[in-house]
mmCIF file of C-alpha atoms in Angstrom:
data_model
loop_
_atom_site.group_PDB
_atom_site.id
_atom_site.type_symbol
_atom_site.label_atom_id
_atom_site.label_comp_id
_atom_site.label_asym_id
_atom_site.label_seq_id
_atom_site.Cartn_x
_atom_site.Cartn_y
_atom_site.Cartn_z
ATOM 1 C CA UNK A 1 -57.909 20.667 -0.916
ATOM 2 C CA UNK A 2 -53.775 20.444 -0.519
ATOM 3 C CA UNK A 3 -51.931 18.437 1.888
ATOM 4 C CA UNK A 4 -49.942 20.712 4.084
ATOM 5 C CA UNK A 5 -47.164 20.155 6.724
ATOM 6 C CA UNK A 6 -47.433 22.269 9.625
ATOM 7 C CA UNK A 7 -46.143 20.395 12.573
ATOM 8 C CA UNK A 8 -43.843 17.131 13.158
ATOM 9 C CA UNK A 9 -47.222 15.703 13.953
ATOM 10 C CA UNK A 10 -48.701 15.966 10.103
ATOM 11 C CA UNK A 11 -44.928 15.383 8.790
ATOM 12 C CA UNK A 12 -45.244 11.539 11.075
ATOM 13 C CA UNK A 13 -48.778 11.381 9.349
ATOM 14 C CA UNK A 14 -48.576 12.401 5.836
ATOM 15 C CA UNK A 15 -45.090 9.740 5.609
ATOM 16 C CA UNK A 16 -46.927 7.052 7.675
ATOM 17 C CA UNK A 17 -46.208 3.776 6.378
ATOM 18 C CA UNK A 18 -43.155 2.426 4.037
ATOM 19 C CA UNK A 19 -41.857 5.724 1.886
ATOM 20 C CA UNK A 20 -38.755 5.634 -0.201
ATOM 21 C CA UNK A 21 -36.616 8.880 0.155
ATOM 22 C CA UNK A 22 -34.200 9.959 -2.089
ATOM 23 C CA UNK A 23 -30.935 10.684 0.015
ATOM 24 C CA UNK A 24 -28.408 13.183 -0.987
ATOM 25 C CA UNK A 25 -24.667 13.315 0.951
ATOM 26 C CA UNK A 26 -21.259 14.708 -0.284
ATOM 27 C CA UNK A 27 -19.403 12.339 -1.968
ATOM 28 C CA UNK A 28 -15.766 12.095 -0.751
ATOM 29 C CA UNK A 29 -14.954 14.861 -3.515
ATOM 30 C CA UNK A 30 -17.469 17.269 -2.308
ATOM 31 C CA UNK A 31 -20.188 16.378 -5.049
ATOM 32 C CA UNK A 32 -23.624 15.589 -4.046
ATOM 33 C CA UNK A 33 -24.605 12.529 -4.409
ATOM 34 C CA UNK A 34 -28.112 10.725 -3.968
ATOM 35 C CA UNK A 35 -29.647 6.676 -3.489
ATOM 36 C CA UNK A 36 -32.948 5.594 -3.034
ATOM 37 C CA UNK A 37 -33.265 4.787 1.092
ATOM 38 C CA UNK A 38 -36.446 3.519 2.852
ATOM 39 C CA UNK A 39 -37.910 5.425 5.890
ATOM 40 C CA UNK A 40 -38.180 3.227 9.015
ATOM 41 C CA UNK A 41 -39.355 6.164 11.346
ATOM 42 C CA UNK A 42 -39.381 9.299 12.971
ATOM 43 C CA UNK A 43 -39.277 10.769 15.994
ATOM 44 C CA UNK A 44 -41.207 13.209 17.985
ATOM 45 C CA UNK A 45 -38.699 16.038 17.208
ATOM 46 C CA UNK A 46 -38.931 15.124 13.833
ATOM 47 C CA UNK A 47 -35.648 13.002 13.171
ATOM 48 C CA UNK A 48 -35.949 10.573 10.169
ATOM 49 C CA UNK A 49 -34.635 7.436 10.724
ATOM 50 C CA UNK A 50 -33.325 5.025 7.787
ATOM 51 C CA UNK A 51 -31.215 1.654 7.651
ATOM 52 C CA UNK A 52 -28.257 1.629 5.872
ATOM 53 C CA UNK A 53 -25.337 -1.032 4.995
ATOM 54 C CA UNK A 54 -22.109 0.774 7.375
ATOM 55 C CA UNK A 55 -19.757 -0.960 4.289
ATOM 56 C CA UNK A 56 -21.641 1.033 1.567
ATOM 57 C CA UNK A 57 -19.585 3.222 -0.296
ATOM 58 C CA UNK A 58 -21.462 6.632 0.549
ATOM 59 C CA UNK A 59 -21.408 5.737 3.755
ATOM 60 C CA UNK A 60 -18.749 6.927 5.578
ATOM 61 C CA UNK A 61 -17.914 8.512 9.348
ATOM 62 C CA UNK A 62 -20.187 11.229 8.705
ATOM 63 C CA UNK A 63 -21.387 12.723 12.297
ATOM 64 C CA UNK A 64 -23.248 16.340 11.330
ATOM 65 C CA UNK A 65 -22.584 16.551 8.047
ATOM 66 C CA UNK A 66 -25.506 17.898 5.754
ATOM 67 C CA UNK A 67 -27.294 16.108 4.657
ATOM 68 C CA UNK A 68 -31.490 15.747 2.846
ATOM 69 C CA UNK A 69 -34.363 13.382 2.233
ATOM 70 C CA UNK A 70 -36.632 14.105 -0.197
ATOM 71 C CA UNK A 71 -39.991 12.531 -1.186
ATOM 72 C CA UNK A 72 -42.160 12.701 -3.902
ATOM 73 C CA UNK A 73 -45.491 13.023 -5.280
ATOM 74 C CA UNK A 74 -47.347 11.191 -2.594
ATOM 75 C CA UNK A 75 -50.970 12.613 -2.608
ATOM 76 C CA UNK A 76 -50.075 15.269 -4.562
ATOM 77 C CA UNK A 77 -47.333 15.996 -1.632
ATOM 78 C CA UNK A 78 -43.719 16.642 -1.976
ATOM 79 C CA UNK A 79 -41.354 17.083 1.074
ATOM 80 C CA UNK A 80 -37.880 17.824 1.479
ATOM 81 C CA UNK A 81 -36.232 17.573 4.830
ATOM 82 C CA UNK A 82 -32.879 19.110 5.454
ATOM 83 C CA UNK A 83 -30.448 18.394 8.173
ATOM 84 C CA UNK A 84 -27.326 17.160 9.520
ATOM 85 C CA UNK A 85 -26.244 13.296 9.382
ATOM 86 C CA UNK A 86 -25.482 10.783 12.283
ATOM 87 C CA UNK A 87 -25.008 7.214 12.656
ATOM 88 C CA UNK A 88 -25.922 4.717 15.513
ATOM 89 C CA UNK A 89 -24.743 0.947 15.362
ATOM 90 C CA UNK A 90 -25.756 0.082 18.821
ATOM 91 C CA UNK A 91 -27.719 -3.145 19.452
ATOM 92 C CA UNK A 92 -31.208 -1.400 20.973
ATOM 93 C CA UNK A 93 -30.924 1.141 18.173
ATOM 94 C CA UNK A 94 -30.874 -1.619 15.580
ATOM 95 C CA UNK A 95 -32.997 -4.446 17.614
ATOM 96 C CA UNK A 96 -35.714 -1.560 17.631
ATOM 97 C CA UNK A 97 -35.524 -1.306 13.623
ATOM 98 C CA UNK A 98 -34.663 -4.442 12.413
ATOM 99 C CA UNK A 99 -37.470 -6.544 11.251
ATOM 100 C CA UNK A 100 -38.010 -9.530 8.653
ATOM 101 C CA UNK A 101 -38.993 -7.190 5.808
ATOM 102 C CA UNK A 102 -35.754 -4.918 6.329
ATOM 103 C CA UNK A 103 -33.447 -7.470 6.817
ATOM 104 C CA UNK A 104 -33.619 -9.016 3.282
ATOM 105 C CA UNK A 105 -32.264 -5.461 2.013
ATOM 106 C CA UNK A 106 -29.300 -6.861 3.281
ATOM 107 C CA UNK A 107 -26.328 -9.442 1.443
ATOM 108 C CA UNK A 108 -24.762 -11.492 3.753
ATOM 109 C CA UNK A 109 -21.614 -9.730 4.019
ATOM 110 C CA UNK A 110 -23.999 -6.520 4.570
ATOM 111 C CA UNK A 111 -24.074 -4.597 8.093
ATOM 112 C CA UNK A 112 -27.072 -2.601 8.872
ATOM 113 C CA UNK A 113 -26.487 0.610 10.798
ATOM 114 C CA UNK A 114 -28.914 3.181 11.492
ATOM 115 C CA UNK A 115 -29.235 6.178 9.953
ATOM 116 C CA UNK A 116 -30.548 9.783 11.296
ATOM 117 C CA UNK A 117 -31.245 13.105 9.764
ATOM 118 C CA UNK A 118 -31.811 16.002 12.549
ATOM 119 C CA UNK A 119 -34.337 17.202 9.978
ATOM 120 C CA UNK A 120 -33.661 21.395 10.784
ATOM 121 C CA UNK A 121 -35.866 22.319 8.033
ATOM 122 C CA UNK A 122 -38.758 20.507 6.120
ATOM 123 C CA UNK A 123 -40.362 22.073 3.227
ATOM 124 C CA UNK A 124 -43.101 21.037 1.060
ATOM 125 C CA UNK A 125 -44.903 21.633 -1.593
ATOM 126 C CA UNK A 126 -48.531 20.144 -2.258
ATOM 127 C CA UNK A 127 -51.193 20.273 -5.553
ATOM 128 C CA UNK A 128 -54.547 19.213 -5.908
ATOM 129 C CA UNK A 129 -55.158 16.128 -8.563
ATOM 130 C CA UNK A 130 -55.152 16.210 -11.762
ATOM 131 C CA UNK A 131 -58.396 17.074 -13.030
ATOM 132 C CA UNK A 132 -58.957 19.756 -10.132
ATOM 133 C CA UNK A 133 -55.773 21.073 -12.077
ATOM 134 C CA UNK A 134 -57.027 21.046 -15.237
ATOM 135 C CA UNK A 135 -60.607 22.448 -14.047
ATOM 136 C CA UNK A 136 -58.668 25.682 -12.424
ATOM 137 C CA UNK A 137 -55.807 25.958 -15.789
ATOM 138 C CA UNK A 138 -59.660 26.389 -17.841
ATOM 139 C CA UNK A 139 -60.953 28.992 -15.179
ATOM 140 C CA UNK A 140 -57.509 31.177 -15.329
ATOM 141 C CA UNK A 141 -57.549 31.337 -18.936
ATOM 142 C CA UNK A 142 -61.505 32.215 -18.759
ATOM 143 C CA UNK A 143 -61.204 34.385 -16.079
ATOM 144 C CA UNK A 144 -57.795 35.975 -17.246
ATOM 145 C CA UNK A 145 -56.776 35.328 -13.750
ATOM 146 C CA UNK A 146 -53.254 33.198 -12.583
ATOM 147 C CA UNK A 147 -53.975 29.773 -11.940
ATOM 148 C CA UNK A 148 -53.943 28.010 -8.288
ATOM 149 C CA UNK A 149 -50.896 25.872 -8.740
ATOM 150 C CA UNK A 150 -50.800 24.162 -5.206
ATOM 151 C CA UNK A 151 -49.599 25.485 -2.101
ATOM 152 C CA UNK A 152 -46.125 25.249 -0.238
ATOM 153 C CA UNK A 153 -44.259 25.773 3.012
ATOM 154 C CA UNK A 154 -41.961 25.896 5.224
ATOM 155 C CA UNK A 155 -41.171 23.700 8.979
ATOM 156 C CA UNK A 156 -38.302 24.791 10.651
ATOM 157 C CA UNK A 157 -37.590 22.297 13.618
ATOM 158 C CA UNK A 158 -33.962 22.824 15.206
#
């Protein structure tokens, strides 16, 4: 059996926990760009929520541009969420995130912001393990039949 996203619900389950995306955002010459960014949360309507140092270089004023997370290979799961880009330094939005573990992510002359993607699209992509793969490549050739390769999808939220 394959993972599969089909609701904000199993997209809050399946990313439960501490997962690194990877984040790609135009660079200031148009050129995508991506970093390694830890997931803190998300919402209800699906909005992914990250901390990020405001003085980092990719960082910049940045309200709805595109912007996507993508994570991999998780269970056999891969997701890519597509959206646009905002940033919120107020004090609730980062006394809600901030915590010990977070905070050491952080030099001294670092300053967290917070980071949201209004994910508009999520797809994914999902595969069985390994030796379920290997079991169905043997009864495709035997069977002169195409293989199962996994399953995939598509969320569209906004």
């Amino acid at each position: 059996m394959t993972e599969r996203i089909e609701s904000i619900e199993d997209l809050q389950d399946k990313l439960s926990g501490r997962q690194v995306a990877m984040v790609a955002t135009r660079d200031e010459h148009g050129h995508l760009s991506s970093r390694p960014v830890t997931l803190q949360r998300i919402d209800d309507d699906g909005a992914l929520w990250f901390l990020v140092n405001r003085h980092a270089s990719w960082v910049t004023p940045s309200d709805g541009s595109p912007v996507n997370a993508s994570f991999t290979g998780e269970r056999g799961l891969w997701v890519s969420c597509s959206g646009r880009l905002s940033l919120d330094g107020s004090k609730e939005r980062l006394d809600g995130m901030l915590d010990a573990m977070s905070e050491t992510f952080f030099e001294e002359d670092g300053e967290p912001i917070a980071m949201r993607i209004e994910a508009r699209q999520i797809e994914w992509w999902s595969a069985p393990n390994a030796a379920v793969q290997v079991l169905d490549l043997v009864r495709a050739k035997v069977s002169d039949s195409a293989p199962k390769a996994g399953e995939s999808g598509t969320l569209n939220v906004g």
